[in-house]
PDB file of C-alpha atoms in Angstrom:
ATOM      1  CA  UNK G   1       5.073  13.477 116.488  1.00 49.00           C
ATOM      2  CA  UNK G   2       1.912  14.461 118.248  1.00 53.00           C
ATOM      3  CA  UNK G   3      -1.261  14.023 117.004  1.00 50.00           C
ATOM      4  CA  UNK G   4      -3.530  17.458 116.436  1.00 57.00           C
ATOM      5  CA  UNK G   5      -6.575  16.090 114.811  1.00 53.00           C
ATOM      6  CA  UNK G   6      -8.638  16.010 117.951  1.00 51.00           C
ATOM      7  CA  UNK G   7     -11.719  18.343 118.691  1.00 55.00           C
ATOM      8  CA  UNK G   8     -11.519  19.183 122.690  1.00 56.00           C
ATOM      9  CA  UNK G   9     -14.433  21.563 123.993  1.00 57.00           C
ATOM     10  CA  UNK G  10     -15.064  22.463 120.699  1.00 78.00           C
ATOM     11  CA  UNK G  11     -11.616  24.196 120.326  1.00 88.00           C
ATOM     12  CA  UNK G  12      -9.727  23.339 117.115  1.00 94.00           C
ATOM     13  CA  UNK G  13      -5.973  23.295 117.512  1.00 95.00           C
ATOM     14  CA  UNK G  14      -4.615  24.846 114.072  1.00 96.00           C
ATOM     15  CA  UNK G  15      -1.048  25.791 112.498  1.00 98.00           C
ATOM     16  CA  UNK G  16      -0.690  28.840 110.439  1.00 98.00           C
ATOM     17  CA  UNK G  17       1.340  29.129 107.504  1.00 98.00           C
ATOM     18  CA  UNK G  18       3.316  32.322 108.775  1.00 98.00           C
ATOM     19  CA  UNK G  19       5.672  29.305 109.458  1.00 97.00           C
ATOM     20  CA  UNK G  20       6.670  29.437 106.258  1.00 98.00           C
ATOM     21  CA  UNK G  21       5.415  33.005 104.752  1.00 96.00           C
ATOM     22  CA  UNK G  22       8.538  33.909 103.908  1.00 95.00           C
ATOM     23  CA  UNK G  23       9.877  30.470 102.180  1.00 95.00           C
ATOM     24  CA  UNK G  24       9.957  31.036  98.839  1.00 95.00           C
ATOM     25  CA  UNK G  25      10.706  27.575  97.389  1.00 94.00           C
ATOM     26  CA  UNK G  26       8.541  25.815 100.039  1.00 96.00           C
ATOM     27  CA  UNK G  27       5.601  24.231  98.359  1.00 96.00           C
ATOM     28  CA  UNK G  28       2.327  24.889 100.198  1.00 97.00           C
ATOM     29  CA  UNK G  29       0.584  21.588  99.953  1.00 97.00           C
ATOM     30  CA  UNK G  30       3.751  19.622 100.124  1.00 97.00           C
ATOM     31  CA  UNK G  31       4.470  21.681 103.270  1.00 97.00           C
ATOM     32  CA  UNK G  32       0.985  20.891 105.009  1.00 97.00           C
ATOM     33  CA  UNK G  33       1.244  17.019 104.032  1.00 95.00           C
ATOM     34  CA  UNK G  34       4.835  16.729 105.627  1.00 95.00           C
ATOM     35  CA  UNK G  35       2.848  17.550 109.160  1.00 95.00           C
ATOM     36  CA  UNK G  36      -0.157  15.654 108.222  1.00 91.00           C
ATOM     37  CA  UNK G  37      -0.242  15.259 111.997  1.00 92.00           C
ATOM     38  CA  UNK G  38      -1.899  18.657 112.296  1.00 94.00           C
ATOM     39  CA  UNK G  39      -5.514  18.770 110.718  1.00 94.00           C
ATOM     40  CA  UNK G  40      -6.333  22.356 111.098  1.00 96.00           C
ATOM     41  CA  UNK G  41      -4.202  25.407 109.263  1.00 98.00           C
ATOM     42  CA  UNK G  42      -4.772  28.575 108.620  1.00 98.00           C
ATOM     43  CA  UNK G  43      -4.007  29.630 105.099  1.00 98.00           C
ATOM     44  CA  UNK G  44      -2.128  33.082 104.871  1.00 98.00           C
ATOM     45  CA  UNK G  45      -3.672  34.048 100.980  1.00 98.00           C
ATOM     46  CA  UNK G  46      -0.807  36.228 100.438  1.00 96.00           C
ATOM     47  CA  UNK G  47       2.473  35.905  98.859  1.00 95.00           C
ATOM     48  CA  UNK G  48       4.039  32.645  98.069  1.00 96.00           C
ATOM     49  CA  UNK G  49       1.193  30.327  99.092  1.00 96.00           C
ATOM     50  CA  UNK G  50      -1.944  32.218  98.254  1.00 96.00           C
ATOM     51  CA  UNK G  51      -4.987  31.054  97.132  1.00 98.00           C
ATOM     52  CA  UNK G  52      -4.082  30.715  93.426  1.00 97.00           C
ATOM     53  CA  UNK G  53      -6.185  28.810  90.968  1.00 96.00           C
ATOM     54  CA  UNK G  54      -3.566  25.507  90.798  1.00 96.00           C
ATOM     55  CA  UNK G  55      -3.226  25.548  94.302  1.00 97.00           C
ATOM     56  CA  UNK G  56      -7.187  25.063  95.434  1.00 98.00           C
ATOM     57  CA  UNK G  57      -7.858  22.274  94.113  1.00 98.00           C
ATOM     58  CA  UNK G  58      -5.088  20.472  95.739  1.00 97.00           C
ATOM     59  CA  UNK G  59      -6.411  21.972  99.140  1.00 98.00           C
ATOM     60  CA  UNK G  60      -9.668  20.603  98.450  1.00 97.00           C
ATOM     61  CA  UNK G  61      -8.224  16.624  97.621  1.00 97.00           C
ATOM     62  CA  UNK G  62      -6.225  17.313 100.511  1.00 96.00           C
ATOM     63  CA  UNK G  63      -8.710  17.974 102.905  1.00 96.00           C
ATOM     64  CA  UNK G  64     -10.895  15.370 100.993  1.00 95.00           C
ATOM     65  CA  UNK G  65      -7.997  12.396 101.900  1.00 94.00           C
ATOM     66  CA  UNK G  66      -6.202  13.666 105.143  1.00 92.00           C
ATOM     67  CA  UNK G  67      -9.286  15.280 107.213  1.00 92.00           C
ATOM     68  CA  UNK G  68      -8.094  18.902 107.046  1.00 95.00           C
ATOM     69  CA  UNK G  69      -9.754  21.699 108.149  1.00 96.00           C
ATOM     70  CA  UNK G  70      -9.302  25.242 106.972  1.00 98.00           C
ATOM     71  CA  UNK G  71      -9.362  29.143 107.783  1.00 98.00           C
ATOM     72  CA  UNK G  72      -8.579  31.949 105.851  1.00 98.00           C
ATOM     73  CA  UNK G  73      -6.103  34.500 106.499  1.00 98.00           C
ATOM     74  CA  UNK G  74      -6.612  38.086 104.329  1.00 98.00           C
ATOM     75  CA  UNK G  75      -4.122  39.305 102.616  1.00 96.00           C
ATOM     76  CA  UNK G  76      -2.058  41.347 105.063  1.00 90.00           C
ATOM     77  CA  UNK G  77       0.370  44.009 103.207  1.00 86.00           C
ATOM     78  CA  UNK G  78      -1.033  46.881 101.693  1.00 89.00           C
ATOM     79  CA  UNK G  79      -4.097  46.191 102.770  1.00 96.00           C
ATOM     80  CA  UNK G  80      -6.116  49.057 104.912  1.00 98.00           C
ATOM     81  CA  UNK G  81      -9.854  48.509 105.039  1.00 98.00           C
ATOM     82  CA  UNK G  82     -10.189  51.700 106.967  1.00 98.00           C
ATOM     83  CA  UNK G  83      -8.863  54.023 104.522  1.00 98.00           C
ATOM     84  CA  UNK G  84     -10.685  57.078 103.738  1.00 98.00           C
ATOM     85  CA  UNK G  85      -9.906  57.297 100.404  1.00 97.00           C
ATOM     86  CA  UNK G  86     -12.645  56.277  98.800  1.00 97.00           C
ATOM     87  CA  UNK G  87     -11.330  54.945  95.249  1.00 97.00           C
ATOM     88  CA  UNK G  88      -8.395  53.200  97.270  1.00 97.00           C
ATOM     89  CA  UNK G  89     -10.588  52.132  99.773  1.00 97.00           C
ATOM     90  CA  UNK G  90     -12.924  49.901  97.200  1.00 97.00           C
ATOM     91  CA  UNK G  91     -10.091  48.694  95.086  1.00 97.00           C
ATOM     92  CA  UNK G  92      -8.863  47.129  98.797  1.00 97.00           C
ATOM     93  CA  UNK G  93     -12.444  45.596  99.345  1.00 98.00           C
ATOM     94  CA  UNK G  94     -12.821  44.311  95.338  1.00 98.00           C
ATOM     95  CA  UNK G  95      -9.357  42.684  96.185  1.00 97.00           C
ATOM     96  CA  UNK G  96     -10.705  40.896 100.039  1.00 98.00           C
ATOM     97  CA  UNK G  97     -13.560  39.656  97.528  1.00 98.00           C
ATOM     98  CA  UNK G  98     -11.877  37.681  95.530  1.00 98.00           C
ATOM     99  CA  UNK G  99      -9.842  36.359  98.356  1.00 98.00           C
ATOM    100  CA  UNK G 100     -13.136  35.501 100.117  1.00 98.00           C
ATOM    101  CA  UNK G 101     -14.350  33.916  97.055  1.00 98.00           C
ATOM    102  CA  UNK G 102     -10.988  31.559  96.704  1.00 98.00           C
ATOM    103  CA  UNK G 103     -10.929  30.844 101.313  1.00 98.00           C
ATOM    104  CA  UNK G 104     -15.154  29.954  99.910  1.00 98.00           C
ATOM    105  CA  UNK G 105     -13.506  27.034  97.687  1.00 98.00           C
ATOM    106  CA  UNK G 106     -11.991  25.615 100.170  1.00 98.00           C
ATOM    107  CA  UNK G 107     -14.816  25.324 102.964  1.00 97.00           C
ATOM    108  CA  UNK G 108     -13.046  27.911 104.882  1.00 98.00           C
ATOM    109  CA  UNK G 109     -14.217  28.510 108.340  1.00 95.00           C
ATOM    110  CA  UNK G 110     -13.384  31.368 109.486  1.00 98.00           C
ATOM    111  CA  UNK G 111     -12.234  34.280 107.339  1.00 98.00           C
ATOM    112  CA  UNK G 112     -10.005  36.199 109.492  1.00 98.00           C
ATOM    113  CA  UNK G 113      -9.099  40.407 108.240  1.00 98.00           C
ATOM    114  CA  UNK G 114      -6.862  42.918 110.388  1.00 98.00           C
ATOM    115  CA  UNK G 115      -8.829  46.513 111.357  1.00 97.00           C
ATOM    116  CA  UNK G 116      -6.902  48.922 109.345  1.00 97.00           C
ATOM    117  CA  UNK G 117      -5.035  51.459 110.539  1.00 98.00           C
ATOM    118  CA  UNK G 118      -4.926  55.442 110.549  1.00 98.00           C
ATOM    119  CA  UNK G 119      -3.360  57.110 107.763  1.00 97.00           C
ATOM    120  CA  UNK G 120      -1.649  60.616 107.620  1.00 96.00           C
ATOM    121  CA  UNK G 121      -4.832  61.938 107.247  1.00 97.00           C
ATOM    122  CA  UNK G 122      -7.134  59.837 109.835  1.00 98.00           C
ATOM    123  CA  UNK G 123      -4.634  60.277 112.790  1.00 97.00           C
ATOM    124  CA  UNK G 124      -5.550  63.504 112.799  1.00 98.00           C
ATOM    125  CA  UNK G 125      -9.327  62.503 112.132  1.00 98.00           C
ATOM    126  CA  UNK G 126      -9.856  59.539 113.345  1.00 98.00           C
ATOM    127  CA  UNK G 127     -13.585  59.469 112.558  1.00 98.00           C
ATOM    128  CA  UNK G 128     -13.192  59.460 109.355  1.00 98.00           C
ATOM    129  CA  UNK G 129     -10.765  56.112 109.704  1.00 98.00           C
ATOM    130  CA  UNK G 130     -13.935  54.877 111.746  1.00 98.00           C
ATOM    131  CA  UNK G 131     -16.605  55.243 109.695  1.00 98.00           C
ATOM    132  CA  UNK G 132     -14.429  53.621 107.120  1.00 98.00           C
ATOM    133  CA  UNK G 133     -13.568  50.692 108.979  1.00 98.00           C
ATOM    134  CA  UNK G 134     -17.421  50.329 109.796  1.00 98.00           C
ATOM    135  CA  UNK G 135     -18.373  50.008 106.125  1.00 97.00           C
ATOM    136  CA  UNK G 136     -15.997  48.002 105.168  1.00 98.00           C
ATOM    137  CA  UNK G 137     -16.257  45.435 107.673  1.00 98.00           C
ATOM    138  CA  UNK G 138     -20.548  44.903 106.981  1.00 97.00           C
ATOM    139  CA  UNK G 139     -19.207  45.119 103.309  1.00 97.00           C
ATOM    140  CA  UNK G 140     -17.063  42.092 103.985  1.00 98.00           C
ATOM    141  CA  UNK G 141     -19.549  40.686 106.589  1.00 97.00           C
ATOM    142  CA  UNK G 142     -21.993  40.641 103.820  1.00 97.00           C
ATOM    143  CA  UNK G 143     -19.683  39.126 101.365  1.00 98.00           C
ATOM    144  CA  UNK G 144     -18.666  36.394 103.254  1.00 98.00           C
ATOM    145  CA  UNK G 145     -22.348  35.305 104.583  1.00 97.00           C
ATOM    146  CA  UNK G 146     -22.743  35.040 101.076  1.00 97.00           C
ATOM    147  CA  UNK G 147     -20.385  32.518 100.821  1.00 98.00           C
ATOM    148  CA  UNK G 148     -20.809  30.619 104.158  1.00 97.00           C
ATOM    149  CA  UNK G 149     -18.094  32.456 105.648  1.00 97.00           C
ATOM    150  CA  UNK G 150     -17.416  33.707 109.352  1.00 98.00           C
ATOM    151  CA  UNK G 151     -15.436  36.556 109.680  1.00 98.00           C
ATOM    152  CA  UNK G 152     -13.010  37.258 112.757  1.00 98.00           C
ATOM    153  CA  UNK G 153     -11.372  40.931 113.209  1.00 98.00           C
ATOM    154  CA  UNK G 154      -8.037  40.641 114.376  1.00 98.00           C
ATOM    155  CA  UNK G 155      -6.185  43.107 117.017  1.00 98.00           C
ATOM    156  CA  UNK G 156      -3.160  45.055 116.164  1.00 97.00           C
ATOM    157  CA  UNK G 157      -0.250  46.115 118.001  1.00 96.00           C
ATOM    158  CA  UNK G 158       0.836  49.739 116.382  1.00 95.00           C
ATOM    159  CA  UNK G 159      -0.587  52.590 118.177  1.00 95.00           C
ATOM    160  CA  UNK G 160      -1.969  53.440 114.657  1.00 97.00           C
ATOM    161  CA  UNK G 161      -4.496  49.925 114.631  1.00 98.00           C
ATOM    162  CA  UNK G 162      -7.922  50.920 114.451  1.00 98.00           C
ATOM    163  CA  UNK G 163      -8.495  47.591 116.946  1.00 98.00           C
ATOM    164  CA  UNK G 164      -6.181  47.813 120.398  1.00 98.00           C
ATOM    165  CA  UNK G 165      -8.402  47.863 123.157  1.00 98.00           C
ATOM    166  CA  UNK G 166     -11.356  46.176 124.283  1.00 98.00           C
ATOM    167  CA  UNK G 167     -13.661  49.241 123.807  1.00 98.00           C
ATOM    168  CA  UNK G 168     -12.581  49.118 119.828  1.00 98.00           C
ATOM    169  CA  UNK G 169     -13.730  45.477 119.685  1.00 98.00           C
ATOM    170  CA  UNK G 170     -17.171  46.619 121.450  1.00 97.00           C
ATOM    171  CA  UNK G 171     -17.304  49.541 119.032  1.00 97.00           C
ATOM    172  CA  UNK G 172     -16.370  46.820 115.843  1.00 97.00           C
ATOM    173  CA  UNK G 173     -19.266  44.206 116.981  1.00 96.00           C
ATOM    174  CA  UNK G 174     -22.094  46.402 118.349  1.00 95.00           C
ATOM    175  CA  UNK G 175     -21.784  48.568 114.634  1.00 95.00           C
ATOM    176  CA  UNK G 176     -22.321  45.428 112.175  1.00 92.00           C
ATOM    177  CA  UNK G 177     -25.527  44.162 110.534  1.00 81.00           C
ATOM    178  CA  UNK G 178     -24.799  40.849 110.661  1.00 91.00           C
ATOM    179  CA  UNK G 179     -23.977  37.822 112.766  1.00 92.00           C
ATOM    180  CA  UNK G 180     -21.664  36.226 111.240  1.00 97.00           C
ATOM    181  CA  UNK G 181     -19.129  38.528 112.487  1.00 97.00           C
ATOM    182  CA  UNK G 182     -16.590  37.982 115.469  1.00 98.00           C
ATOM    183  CA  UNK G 183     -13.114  38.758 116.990  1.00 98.00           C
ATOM    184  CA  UNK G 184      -9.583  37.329 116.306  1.00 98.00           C
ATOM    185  CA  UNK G 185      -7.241  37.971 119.668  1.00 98.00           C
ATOM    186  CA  UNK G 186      -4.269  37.988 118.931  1.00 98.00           C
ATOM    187  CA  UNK G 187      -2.254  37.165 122.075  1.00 98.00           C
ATOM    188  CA  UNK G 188       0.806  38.488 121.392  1.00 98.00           C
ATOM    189  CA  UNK G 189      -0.410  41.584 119.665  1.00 98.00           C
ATOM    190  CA  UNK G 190      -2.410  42.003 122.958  1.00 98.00           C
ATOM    191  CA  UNK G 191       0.600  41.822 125.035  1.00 98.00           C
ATOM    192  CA  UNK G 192       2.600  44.721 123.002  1.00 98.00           C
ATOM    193  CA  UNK G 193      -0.690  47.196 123.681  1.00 97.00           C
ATOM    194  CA  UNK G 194      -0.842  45.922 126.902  1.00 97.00           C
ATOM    195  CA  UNK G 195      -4.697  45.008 126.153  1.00 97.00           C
ATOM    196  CA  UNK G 196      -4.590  41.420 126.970  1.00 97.00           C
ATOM    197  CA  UNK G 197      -6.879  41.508 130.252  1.00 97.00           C
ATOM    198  CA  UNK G 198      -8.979  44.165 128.881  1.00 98.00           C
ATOM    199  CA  UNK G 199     -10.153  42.375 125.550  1.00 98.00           C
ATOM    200  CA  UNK G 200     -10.468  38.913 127.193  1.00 97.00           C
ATOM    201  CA  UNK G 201     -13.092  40.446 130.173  1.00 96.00           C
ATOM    202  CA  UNK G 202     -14.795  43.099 127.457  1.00 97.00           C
ATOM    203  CA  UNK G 203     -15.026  40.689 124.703  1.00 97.00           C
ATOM    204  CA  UNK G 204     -14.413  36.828 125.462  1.00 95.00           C
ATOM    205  CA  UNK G 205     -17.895  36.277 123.939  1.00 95.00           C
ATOM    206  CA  UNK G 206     -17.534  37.717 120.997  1.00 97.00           C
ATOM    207  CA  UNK G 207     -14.048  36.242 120.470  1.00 98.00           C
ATOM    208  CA  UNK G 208     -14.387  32.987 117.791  1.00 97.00           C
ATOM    209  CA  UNK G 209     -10.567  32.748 116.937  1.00 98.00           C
ATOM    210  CA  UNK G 210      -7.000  33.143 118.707  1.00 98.00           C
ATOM    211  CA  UNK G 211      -3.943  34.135 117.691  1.00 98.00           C
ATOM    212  CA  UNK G 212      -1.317  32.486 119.973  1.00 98.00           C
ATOM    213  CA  UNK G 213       2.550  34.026 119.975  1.00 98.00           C
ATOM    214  CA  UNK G 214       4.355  35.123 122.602  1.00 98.00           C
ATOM    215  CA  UNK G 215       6.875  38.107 123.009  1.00 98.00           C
ATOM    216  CA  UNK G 216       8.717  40.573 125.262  1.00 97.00           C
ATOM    217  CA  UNK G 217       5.876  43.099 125.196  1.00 96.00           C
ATOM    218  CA  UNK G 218       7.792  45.419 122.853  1.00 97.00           C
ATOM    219  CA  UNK G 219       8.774  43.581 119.875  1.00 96.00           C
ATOM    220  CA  UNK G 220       6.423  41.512 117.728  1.00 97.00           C
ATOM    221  CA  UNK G 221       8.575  38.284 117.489  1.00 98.00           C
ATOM    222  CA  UNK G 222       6.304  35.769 117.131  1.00 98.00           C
ATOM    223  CA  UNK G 223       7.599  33.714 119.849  1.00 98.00           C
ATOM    224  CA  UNK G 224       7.051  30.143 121.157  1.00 98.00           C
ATOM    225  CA  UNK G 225       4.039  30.208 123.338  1.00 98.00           C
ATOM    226  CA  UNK G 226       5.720  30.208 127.355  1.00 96.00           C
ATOM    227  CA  UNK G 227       9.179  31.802 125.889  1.00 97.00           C
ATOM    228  CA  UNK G 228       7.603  35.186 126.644  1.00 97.00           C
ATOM    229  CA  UNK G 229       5.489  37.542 128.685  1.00 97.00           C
ATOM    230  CA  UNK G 230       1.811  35.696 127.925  1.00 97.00           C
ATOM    231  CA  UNK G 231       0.556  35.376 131.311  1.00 96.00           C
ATOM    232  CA  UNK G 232       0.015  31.513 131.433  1.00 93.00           C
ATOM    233  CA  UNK G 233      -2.602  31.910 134.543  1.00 94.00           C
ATOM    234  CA  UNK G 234      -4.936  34.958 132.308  1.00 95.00           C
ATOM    235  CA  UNK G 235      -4.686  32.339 129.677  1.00 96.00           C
ATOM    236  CA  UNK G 236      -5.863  29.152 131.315  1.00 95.00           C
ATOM    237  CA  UNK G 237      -8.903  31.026 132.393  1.00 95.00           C
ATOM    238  CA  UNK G 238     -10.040  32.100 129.492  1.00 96.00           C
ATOM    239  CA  UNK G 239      -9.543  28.909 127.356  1.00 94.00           C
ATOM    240  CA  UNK G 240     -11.849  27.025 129.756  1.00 90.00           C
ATOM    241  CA  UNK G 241     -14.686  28.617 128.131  1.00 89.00           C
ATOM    242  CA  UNK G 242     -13.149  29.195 124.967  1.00 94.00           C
ATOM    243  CA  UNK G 243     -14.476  28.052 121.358  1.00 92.00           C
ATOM    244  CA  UNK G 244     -13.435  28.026 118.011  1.00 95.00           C
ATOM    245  CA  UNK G 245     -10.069  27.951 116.706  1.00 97.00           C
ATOM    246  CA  UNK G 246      -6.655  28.315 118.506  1.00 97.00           C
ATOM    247  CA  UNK G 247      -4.192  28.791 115.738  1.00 98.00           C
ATOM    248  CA  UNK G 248      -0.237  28.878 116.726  1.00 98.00           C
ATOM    249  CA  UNK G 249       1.436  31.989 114.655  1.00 98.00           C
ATOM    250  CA  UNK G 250       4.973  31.675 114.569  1.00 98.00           C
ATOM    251  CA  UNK G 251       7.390  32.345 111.993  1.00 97.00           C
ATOM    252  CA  UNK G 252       8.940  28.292 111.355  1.00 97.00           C
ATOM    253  CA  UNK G 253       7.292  24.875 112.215  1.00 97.00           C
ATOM    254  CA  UNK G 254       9.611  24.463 114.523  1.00 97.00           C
ATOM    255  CA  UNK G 255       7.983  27.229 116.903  1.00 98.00           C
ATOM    256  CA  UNK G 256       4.753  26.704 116.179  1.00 97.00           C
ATOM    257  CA  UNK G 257       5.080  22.880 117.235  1.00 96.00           C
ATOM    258  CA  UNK G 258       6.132  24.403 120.586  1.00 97.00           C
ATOM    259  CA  UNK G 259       3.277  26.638 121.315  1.00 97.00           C
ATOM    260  CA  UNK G 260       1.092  23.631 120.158  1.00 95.00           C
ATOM    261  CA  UNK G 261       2.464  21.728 123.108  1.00 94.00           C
ATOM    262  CA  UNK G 262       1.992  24.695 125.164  1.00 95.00           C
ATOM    263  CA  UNK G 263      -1.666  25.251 124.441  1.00 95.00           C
ATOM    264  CA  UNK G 264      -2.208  21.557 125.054  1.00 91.00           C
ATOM    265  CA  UNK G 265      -1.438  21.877 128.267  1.00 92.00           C
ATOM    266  CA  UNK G 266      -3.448  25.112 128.860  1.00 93.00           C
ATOM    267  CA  UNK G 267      -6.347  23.322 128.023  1.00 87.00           C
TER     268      UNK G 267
END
């Protein structure tokens, strides 16, 4: 097995648990100490291995005895920070708080939330989605400098994502208060909006986490990293001055160990 606990350029090689999102009898801490090879993961709080109150402590012994490292994942279904609505719209950020609180007990890093999206009402306005999304995010921002936390904004891949192009990111980071906000790229969301160039040349320094997944550039797979379309060459560039967290996405270990191999040799 290889060996992921090292620290090269300041990059952190990380799994996330989308590998096993949709396991319903896998056991989340058993799950991470069977690959106690890798020492960073990003935590999906969602679902079958959320944050709950028995599973936190374990996290923290964990990381206490192996050397782990930790990010947070938001919740992810259901969840649409740039809703106009305003009574939906808090219950959504009263529900990202207590998630923050829980990614807080575990020394999260990095605290990463998707954009929102337009609604049936906000495609038509979009403003209205915007000025949303803007509160919400220093809302959260705030929230999480509270509790030590980084927050990274992650971009989608439906037409209806508030974040597809590099001129949304520069709209997202020049409208917050405060500086403990970045960007998530996702790589192979970047690839389906066809964004990838633009958002690594508008906004490579304000980007503090990756996505990695690769994919056709039509269906969101979550691929093997070199299986795909990712442009290996765009890629290389941009992780020589890369830094934070690199986290493979894919939907079983299998895949992600592949696009861990793959970044390796990116790097």
């Amino acid at each position: 097995m290889l060996v992921f606990n090292v620290i090269m350029l300041n990059v952190k090689i990380a799994v996330s648990t989308l590998s096993i999102y949709t396991y319903r009898d896998v056991d989340l801490t058993g799950f991470i100490e069977g690959n106690s090879d890798v020492k960073f993961w990003e935590i999906i709080d969602e679902g079958f291995h959320k944050l709950s109150d028995d599973v936190i402590p374990k996290l923290k012994e964990m990381a206490a005895g192996l050397d782990l490292f930790f990010s947070v994942h938001a919740p992810i279904l259901s969840i649409n920070i740039a809703e106009s609505e305003p009574y939906l719209r808090s219950t959504y950020l009263k529900y990202l708080e207590k998630s923050i609180s829980n990614a807080s007990k575990i020394d999260s890093e990095v605290y990463i939330i998707h954009s929102g999206s337009l609604t049936s009402l906000t495609y038509f306005y979009p403003e209205l989605a915007w000025s949303s999304l803007i509160e919400s995010i220093n809302h959260i921002a705030k929230y999480a400098y509270n509790h030590g936390l980084k927050i990274a904004v992650e971009n989608g891949s439906s037409k209806t994502d508030m974040f597809r192009s590099g001129d949304d990111g520069l709209r997202i980071v020049n409208s917050v208060n405060l500086d403990n906000v970045g960007l998530c790229l996702d790589i192979g969301h970047a690839l389906i909006s066809n964004s990838l160039i633009d958002i690594t040349h508008k906004l490579k320094d304000r980007i503090i986490h990756l996505h990695v997944h690769d994919n056709d550039g039509v269906k969101d797979t979550h691929s093997p990293l070199g299986s795909g379309k990712a442009p290996q060459n765009i890629l290389k560039d941009f992780l020589k001055e890369f830094k934070g967290w690199i986290t493979a996405e894919n939907y079983n270990i299998e895949d992600s160990r592949k696009t861990l191999k793959n970044i390796l040799n990116l790097l």
